Structure formats: C-alpha cells, structure tokens
Coordinates of C-alpha atoms in Angstrom, one line a residue:
R1 CA 0.0 0.0 0.0
A2 CA 1.1 3.5 -0.6
G3 CA 2.3 5.2 2.5
S4 CA 2.9 1.9 4.3
G5 CA 6.4 3.0 5.5
R6 CA 9.2 0.8 6.5
G7 CA 8.7 -2.4 8.3
P8 CA 10.4 -3.3 11.6
R9 CA 14.2 -3.2 11.6
A10 CA 16.3 -6.3 11.6
P11 CA 18.2 -7.1 14.8
G12 CA 21.6 -5.4 14.7
R13 CA 24.2 -3.6 16.7
L14 CA 23.6 -0.5 18.8
G15 CA 26.5 1.6 20.1
G16 CA 29.0 -1.1 19.1
M17 CA 27.2 -3.7 21.4
P18 CA 25.1 -6.7 20.2
R19 CA 21.4 -6.0 20.5
S20 CA 19.0 -8.7 21.5
D21 CA 15.7 -9.4 19.8
G22 CA 13.9 -7.0 22.1
F23 CA 11.1 -4.5 21.5
V24 CA 11.4 -2.7 18.1
P25 CA 8.9 0.1 17.7
P26 CA 6.7 -0.3 14.7
P27 CA 6.5 2.7 12.2
Y28 CA 4.6 5.6 13.8
P29 CA 1.1 5.4 12.4
H30 CA 1.0 8.8 10.8
D31 CA 4.5 8.4 9.4
R32 CA 3.0 5.9 7.0
L33 CA 1.3 8.8 5.2
A34 CA 4.6 10.2 3.9
A35 CA 4.1 9.1 0.3
L36 CA 0.5 10.3 0.2
R37 CA 1.6 13.6 1.7
A38 CA 4.0 14.1 -1.1
V39 CA 1.3 13.5 -3.6
A40 CA -1.1 15.9 -1.9
E41 CA 1.5 18.6 -1.7
A42 CA 2.0 18.6 -5.5
A43 CA -1.7 19.3 -6.1
P44 CA -2.7 22.8 -7.5
G45 CA -3.3 25.0 -4.4
G46 CA -1.2 22.8 -2.2
L47 CA -1.8 20.4 0.6
V48 CA -4.9 20.5 2.8
D49 CA -3.9 18.4 5.8
C50 CA -6.9 16.7 7.4
S51 CA -5.0 13.7 8.5
V52 CA -3.9 14.6 12.1
G53 CA -6.0 16.5 14.6
T54 CA -3.5 19.3 15.1
P55 CA -5.2 22.5 16.1
V56 CA -4.5 25.6 13.9
D57 CA -6.9 28.1 15.5
P58 CA -5.6 30.8 17.9
M59 CA -4.7 30.0 21.4
P60 CA -6.9 32.0 23.8
E61 CA -5.6 35.3 24.8
V62 CA -6.1 34.6 28.5
A63 CA -3.7 31.7 28.2
V64 CA -1.1 33.6 26.2
E65 CA -1.1 36.5 28.7
A66 CA -0.7 34.0 31.6
L67 CA 2.1 32.2 29.8
V68 CA 4.1 35.4 29.2
A69 CA 3.5 36.8 32.7
A70 CA 4.7 33.6 34.4
A71 CA 7.8 33.1 32.2
A72 CA 10.1 35.6 34.1
S73 CA 9.6 34.0 37.4
A74 CA 10.0 30.4 36.2
T75 CA 13.4 30.0 37.6
G76 CA 12.7 27.1 40.0
Y77 CA 11.3 23.6 39.5
P78 CA 7.5 23.4 39.0
P79 CA 5.6 20.9 41.1
S80 CA 5.2 17.6 39.2
I81 CA 1.7 17.1 40.5
G82 CA 0.6 20.6 39.3
T83 CA 0.5 24.0 41.0
P84 CA -2.4 24.6 43.4
A85 CA -3.8 27.1 40.9
L86 CA -3.9 24.6 38.1
R87 CA -5.4 21.8 40.3
E88 CA -8.0 24.2 41.6
A89 CA -8.9 25.4 38.1
A90 CA -9.2 21.8 36.8
A91 CA -11.4 20.7 39.7
A92 CA -13.6 23.7 39.2
W93 CA -13.9 23.0 35.5
V94 CA -14.9 19.4 36.1
G95 CA -17.7 20.7 38.3
R96 CA -18.9 23.2 35.8
R97 CA -18.7 20.9 32.7
F98 CA -19.9 17.6 34.2
G99 CA -21.7 18.5 37.4
V100 CA -19.3 16.2 39.3
A101 CA -17.6 17.3 42.5
V102 CA -13.8 16.6 42.7
T103 CA -11.3 18.3 44.9
P104 CA -7.9 19.7 43.9
G105 CA -6.5 16.8 45.7
D106 CA -8.2 14.4 43.2
V107 CA -6.3 16.1 40.4
I108 CA -2.7 16.0 39.1
A109 CA -1.1 17.6 36.1
C110 CA 0.4 15.6 33.1
V111 CA 2.5 16.6 30.1
G112 CA -0.3 16.8 27.6
T113 CA -2.2 13.5 27.8
K114 CA -0.4 11.3 25.3
E115 CA 2.4 10.9 27.8
L116 CA -0.1 9.8 30.5
V117 CA -1.9 7.4 28.1
A118 CA 1.4 5.8 27.0
S119 CA 2.8 5.4 30.5
L120 CA -0.2 4.6 32.6
P121 CA -0.2 0.8 32.1
F122 CA 3.5 0.6 33.1
W123 CA 2.9 2.5 36.4
L124 CA -0.4 0.6 37.2
H125 CA 1.4 -2.7 36.5
R126 CA 4.2 -1.7 38.9
R127 CA 1.5 -1.1 41.5
D128 CA -0.3 -4.4 40.7
P129 CA 1.9 -6.9 38.9
S130 CA -0.7 -9.7 39.2
R131 CA -2.5 -8.3 36.2
D132 CA -1.0 -8.1 32.7
T133 CA -3.7 -7.0 30.2
V134 CA -4.8 -3.7 28.8
L135 CA -8.3 -3.6 27.3
Y136 CA -9.1 -0.9 24.8
P137 CA -11.6 -0.2 22.0
A138 CA -10.9 -2.1 18.8
V139 CA -11.2 1.1 16.8
S140 CA -9.4 3.8 18.7
Y141 CA -6.4 6.0 19.4
P142 CA -3.3 3.8 18.7
T143 CA -1.5 4.9 21.9
Y144 CA -3.8 2.8 24.1
A145 CA -2.3 -0.4 22.6
M146 CA 1.2 1.1 22.4
G147 CA 1.1 1.8 26.1
A148 CA 0.5 -1.8 26.8
H149 CA 3.4 -2.8 24.5
L150 CA 5.8 -0.3 26.1
A151 CA 5.0 -1.8 29.5
G152 CA 5.5 -5.4 28.2
L153 CA 1.8 -6.2 28.7
R154 CA -0.9 -7.8 26.7
A155 CA -2.9 -5.4 24.5
V156 CA -6.4 -6.8 23.9
P157 CA -8.9 -4.9 21.7
V158 CA -12.5 -5.0 22.8
P159 CA -14.9 -5.5 19.9
V160 CA -17.2 -2.6 19.0
D161 CA -20.8 -2.9 17.7
D162 CA -22.4 -1.2 14.7
G163 CA -22.6 2.1 16.5
W164 CA -18.8 1.9 17.4
Q165 CA -19.6 1.2 21.1
L166 CA -17.7 -1.3 23.2
D167 CA -19.3 -4.7 23.4
L168 CA -18.1 -5.8 26.8
G169 CA -20.0 -9.1 26.6
R170 CA -17.4 -10.2 24.0
I171 CA -14.5 -9.9 26.4
G172 CA -13.3 -13.4 27.2
A173 CA -13.3 -14.6 30.8
D174 CA -9.5 -15.0 30.8
D175 CA -8.9 -11.5 29.4
A176 CA -11.3 -10.0 31.9
G177 CA -9.6 -11.8 34.8
R178 CA -6.2 -10.6 33.8
A179 CA -7.3 -7.1 33.0
L180 CA -5.3 -4.3 34.6
V181 CA -7.0 -1.3 33.0
L182 CA -10.0 -0.7 30.7
W183 CA -9.6 2.3 28.4
L184 CA -12.8 4.2 27.5
N185 CA -12.9 7.2 25.1
E186 CA -15.8 9.6 25.4
P187 CA -16.5 11.1 22.9
A188 CA -14.5 8.8 20.7
N189 CA -11.6 9.3 18.3
P190 CA -11.7 8.5 15.4
T191 CA -15.4 7.8 15.1
G192 CA -17.0 10.7 17.0
A193 CA -19.3 8.2 18.7
V194 CA -20.9 9.2 22.0
A195 CA -21.6 6.5 24.6
G196 CA -23.5 8.6 27.0
P197 CA -24.0 8.3 30.8
E198 CA -25.8 4.9 30.9
R199 CA -23.2 3.1 28.8
L200 CA -20.3 4.7 30.8
E201 CA -22.0 3.6 34.0
A202 CA -22.4 0.1 32.8
A203 CA -18.7 -0.1 31.7
V204 CA -17.5 1.3 35.1
A205 CA -19.8 -1.2 36.9
W206 CA -18.4 -4.1 34.8
A207 CA -14.8 -3.0 35.6
R208 CA -15.5 -2.6 39.4
R209 CA -16.9 -6.1 39.6
R210 CA -13.6 -7.4 38.3
G211 CA -11.2 -5.1 40.1
V212 CA -10.2 -3.4 36.8
V213 CA -9.1 0.3 36.8
V214 CA -11.2 2.4 34.3
A215 CA -9.2 5.0 32.4
G216 CA -11.5 7.5 30.6
D217 CA -9.9 9.5 27.8
E218 CA -12.1 12.5 27.7
C219 CA -10.0 14.9 25.7
Y220 CA -12.9 15.8 23.4
A221 CA -15.4 16.4 26.1
E222 CA -15.8 20.1 25.2
L223 CA -16.7 19.1 21.6
T224 CA -19.9 17.3 22.0
Y225 CA -22.9 17.9 19.7
D226 CA -26.3 16.3 19.1
A227 CA -27.4 15.0 15.7
S228 CA -28.5 18.5 14.6
G229 CA -25.0 19.9 15.3
A230 CA -26.1 21.8 18.4
P231 CA -23.9 21.7 21.5
A232 CA -24.8 18.8 23.8
A233 CA -23.9 17.9 27.4
P234 CA -20.9 15.5 27.8
A235 CA -20.7 12.4 30.0
T236 CA -17.8 11.4 32.1
V237 CA -16.6 8.2 33.8
L238 CA -16.4 10.3 37.0
G239 CA -20.2 10.4 37.0
S240 CA -20.2 6.9 38.6
G241 CA -18.0 8.0 41.5
L242 CA -14.3 8.1 41.8
D243 CA -13.6 4.6 43.1
G244 CA -11.2 2.9 40.6
V245 CA -11.8 5.5 38.0
L246 CA -9.4 8.0 36.3
A247 CA -10.5 10.7 33.8
V248 CA -7.8 12.1 31.5
H249 CA -8.2 15.7 30.1
S250 CA -6.2 17.9 27.8
L251 CA -6.0 21.6 26.9
S252 CA -4.9 20.7 23.3
K253 CA -8.3 20.4 21.7
R254 CA -10.5 22.8 23.8
S255 CA -7.9 25.6 23.9
N256 CA -5.6 25.0 20.9
M257 CA -2.7 24.5 23.3
A258 CA -1.3 21.2 21.8
G259 CA 2.1 22.8 21.4
L260 CA 2.3 23.6 25.1
R261 CA 1.6 20.0 26.3
A262 CA -0.8 20.6 29.2
G263 CA -3.3 18.2 30.7
F264 CA -4.5 16.6 33.9
V265 CA -5.9 13.4 35.3
A266 CA -8.6 13.3 37.9
G267 CA -10.3 10.6 39.9
D268 CA -9.7 7.9 42.5
P269 CA -7.7 9.7 45.3
D270 CA -5.5 6.6 46.0
L271 CA -4.7 6.2 42.3
V272 CA -4.1 9.9 41.7
G273 CA -1.9 10.0 44.8
Y274 CA 0.1 7.1 43.6
L275 CA 0.6 8.5 40.2
G276 CA 1.5 11.9 41.7
E277 CA 4.3 10.3 43.8
V278 CA 5.6 8.4 40.8
R279 CA 5.7 11.6 38.8
K280 CA 7.7 13.4 41.5
H281 CA 10.4 10.7 41.4
A282 CA 10.4 10.4 37.6
G283 CA 10.6 14.2 37.1
M284 CA 7.5 14.4 34.9
M285 CA 6.9 18.1 35.0
V286 CA 4.8 20.5 33.1
P287 CA 6.8 23.8 32.8
A288 CA 5.5 26.5 35.3
P289 CA 4.5 29.0 32.6
V290 CA 2.5 26.3 30.8
Q291 CA 0.7 25.4 34.1
A292 CA -0.2 29.1 34.5
A293 CA -1.5 29.2 31.0
A294 CA -3.5 26.0 31.5
A295 CA -5.1 27.3 34.7
A296 CA -6.1 30.5 33.0
A297 CA -7.6 28.6 30.0
L298 CA -9.5 26.2 32.3
R299 CA -11.1 29.2 34.2
D300 CA -12.4 30.7 30.9
D301 CA -15.3 29.2 29.1
A302 CA -15.9 31.9 26.5
H303 CA -13.0 30.9 24.2
V304 CA -14.3 27.2 24.3
E305 CA -17.7 28.3 23.1
E306 CA -16.1 30.0 20.2
Q307 CA -14.0 27.0 19.3
R308 CA -17.0 24.7 19.6
R309 CA -18.8 27.0 17.1
R310 CA -15.9 26.9 14.7
Y311 CA -15.9 23.1 14.5
A312 CA -19.7 23.0 14.2
E313 CA -19.4 25.4 11.2
R314 CA -16.8 23.2 9.5
R315 CA -18.8 20.0 10.1
A316 CA -21.9 21.7 8.6
L317 CA -19.8 22.6 5.6
A318 CA -18.1 19.2 5.1
L319 CA -20.8 16.7 5.8
P320 CA -23.1 17.5 2.9
A321 CA -20.2 18.0 0.5
F322 CA -18.8 14.5 1.2
A323 CA -22.2 13.0 1.1
A324 CA -22.8 14.5 -2.4
M325 CA -19.7 12.5 -3.5
G326 CA -21.1 9.3 -2.0
L327 CA -18.9 9.4 1.1
E328 CA -21.1 9.1 4.2
H329 CA -20.0 9.7 7.8
D330 CA -21.3 6.7 9.7
G331 CA -19.7 7.7 13.1
G332 CA -21.2 9.9 15.8
P333 CA -22.0 13.6 16.0
A334 CA -19.1 14.6 18.4
T335 CA -15.4 15.7 18.1
F336 CA -14.0 17.4 15.0
Y337 CA -13.6 14.2 13.0
L338 CA -15.6 12.7 10.2
W339 CA -15.5 8.9 9.9
L340 CA -16.2 8.2 6.2
R341 CA -16.9 4.8 4.9
A342 CA -15.1 3.8 1.7
L343 CA -17.8 2.0 -0.3
V344 CA -15.2 0.4 -2.7
D345 CA -11.7 -0.9 -2.2
G346 CA -11.1 0.3 1.4
G347 CA -9.5 3.2 3.3
W348 CA -6.1 3.3 1.7
P349 CA -7.3 3.3 -1.9
L350 CA -9.7 6.1 -1.0
A351 CA -7.0 8.0 0.8
E352 CA -4.8 7.7 -2.3
R353 CA -7.6 9.1 -4.5
L354 CA -8.2 12.0 -2.1
A355 CA -4.5 12.8 -1.9
A356 CA -4.4 13.1 -5.7
T357 CA -6.7 16.1 -5.2
G358 CA -4.5 17.6 -2.5
L359 CA -6.6 16.4 0.5
L360 CA -4.6 14.2 3.0
V361 CA -6.7 12.0 5.3
A362 CA -6.0 9.1 7.6
P363 CA -6.9 5.6 6.5
G364 CA -9.0 3.9 9.1
D365 CA -6.8 1.0 9.8
L366 CA -4.4 3.3 11.6
Y367 CA -6.9 3.0 14.4
G368 CA -7.2 -0.7 14.3
P369 CA -8.0 -3.4 11.7
D370 CA -11.7 -2.9 12.1
G371 CA -11.3 0.6 10.6
V372 CA -10.0 -0.7 7.3
D373 CA -13.1 0.4 5.3
H374 CA -12.9 4.0 6.5
V375 CA -10.9 7.2 6.5
R376 CA -10.8 9.8 9.2
V377 CA -11.1 13.4 8.2
S378 CA -9.9 16.0 10.7
L379 CA -11.8 19.3 10.6
T380 CA -9.0 21.4 12.2
Q381 CA -8.3 23.2 8.9
P382 CA -9.8 26.7 8.5
V383 CA -13.0 27.1 6.5
D384 CA -11.1 28.6 3.5
R385 CA -8.8 25.6 3.2
L386 CA -11.7 23.1 3.7
E387 CA -13.6 25.0 0.9
L388 CA -10.5 24.6 -1.3
A389 CA -10.3 20.9 -0.6
L390 CA -14.0 20.4 -1.3
D391 CA -14.0 22.5 -4.4
R392 CA -11.2 20.4 -5.8
L393 CA -13.1 17.2 -4.9
A394 CA -16.3 18.3 -6.6
G395 CA -16.9 16.3 -9.7
T396 CA -13.9 14.0 -8.9
P397 CA -14.6 10.3 -8.9
V398 CA -13.4 9.2 -5.5
L399 CA -15.4 6.1 -4.9

C-alpha cells in the first residue's frame, strides 16, 4: 500500500554492542502517510492536511497572557503534580462541565495526555503486577495499545458494535480476569461516537466487579454535539463515582494548546496520589508557565464556546459536501472528526484518490484493523482551506 512506510528493523548492533531481539517500535502510524503527503503537496493550491487532529486556530488570549506573565519567574522547578492554581482550576472546570464534584487533591497535572496514556499501564502494573492485560476499544487512538506494548503487557482490543460502542460481553473470561485497565474514550476518536452516561456507568460497573481500573480518555469532552449539530452535554466516567476511575483531560483540543503540552488526570484519590508520587520521582513536570496558561484557560469558558462554534461550522460545511460525493459519515456527532466509509476498495485506496486532489486524510486501519473500510477526516483546517479541498473534490470520482 502507498504510504505503508518501512517495516520493523532487523536485529543489529547498537552503540557497538550486540542487540538482543527485544522490542522494536513499529512505524509511527501517521509516518505511514509520507508518500500520500508528497502526492497531496503537489496538487494545485497545495496540501490541505486533514490527517492529524492538530489545532491551527488561535490560542486563547487569556492563556497567552498568563504564559508570558509567568515566564520571568519560572526560575525554579515546578511541582510535578501541578500547581495549586492549576489543580483548583481543573477541579472547578470538572464541576462546571460535568456537574461532578472533585477536589484539587483528586487532580494532578500531566504533560499533555499522550504521555499519560502511554505510561499509565506501566505504572499501574508496577502497582499491581498480578495483572497483565490492557483492554481498549478495537477502533481507537493507537496509543492505548502502544502503552501496553511499552509496558510489556498484553494489549487486547474490545470489539465494537455497529454504533462503534464497546461490546463488553465479547471480552473473554481469561482476558477479563487478567485485565489491569480498561480504556474508554468519550467522545471517541476516530469515530465521533458518544456512549452517554448509561453506557459509561455500565462499563464502570463491569470493571469494578472485576477489580479493573477504568481510564476514561475525555480529551474531546468540550466538543460534544447532538445529531443536529447543536452543543450537547458531555458524559464522564467520574459520574459513577471516583472509586477505581481515572479521567484524562487535555488543553490541546478545547484551547488549541497542543504545542504547550498541558493536561490533567482526575479521579480515585488513591490512584491519583500514587501517580503523583511516581511523577515526583520520575521528574515528569509541566513547565511552570504552561501550568499558569492551563489554569487561565480552564477558568475561561468563552473561548471554548467560540472553538465549539468553529468546529460545528466546519462540520456543517463538510458533511453535505462529502455526502454529495457518496462518502457518508457513519460515526457519531461529536469531536472534530468525520469517519467516512469507503464503499469500494477500502480506506487506503480512498486516501490515495483524495491525496491526488490535495486532501490528506488518515486511513481507518491506523486506528485498528476494524477501521480498514474507513478514512478519518480532521476538521481542524480553517474554512477557506476546507472549501478549497471540497471544491477540488467536486466532480472528482473518489469512490
């Protein structure tokens, strides 16, 4: 396939010393798009990159001002668990957004959230070495599985149903008994599916009966919409209580702060306290000016409302245009992703045809084998660039 990238390297020598047949990282998923990117860049008008969910809209002014103001005094080490101001702002935001009460003591900072997602299985396994399995949605963010691999654990995908929801009944008894953590993603990347409170409560109950930690990746919680495109209330794993539950949140999507790497995790006080102590020893620190910017952004809801409007506008523009080409979004109404089914050939051939027009998208199997018939389209590009991409697609046979 075009864009497949290089395969695993053969065993060799590292630094003059023999290297054993240990872990060799696979190609990074989006690096596999290099060939398609080159094709798209050559199109008239240039590349419109809808492959990665990288925000391009402005960072909120309140965050920029706080970042600059804090820089001059950032001569000492920042607290690994987060400044009191950041933890207080995060706890207050959880209360406003979800109607769930958490204290600042139930919150710690993390370096964005990818770092937390990738490292959490390792640290949880150190705490409970009797369990060796990470459960995660079969169509999902690749780092859930990679976190298991990096920890030397079993990565077991949980099948999803026709609505892209976890089918917990299809988890085998052995896998359930060995499970260390169950990853949930609400709302979901790449599908935009929304589980809602009842499904989340059922998943948390399933995990608690088996002594499994629930980790809820809720980085898109500010970008929830109903079927009409109107803003909708989000759900959280914290709605079932904090016992055995962690919720992971990021400033990357809601506040366009992906480049600053700011996030937090909230939930079970014992788990949060354990992770906080680990982070102190490991030196996992969010820079002090970034913590100040994150606290300011979490205290401000106005810029989030504006960002939510931007993504709703782009979705309203793109959905009918793709549908007119025979490409239907069969995911959910949330996030800033479209999950388009390829009616013929599969996701990679469709991505190749779109790249020929200058539009770069992500083939669905980057998010698991069950996504092979889809492509994911990120709506992070401004309206004028999306209009360019859609104009170039009009009349082009892409099926």
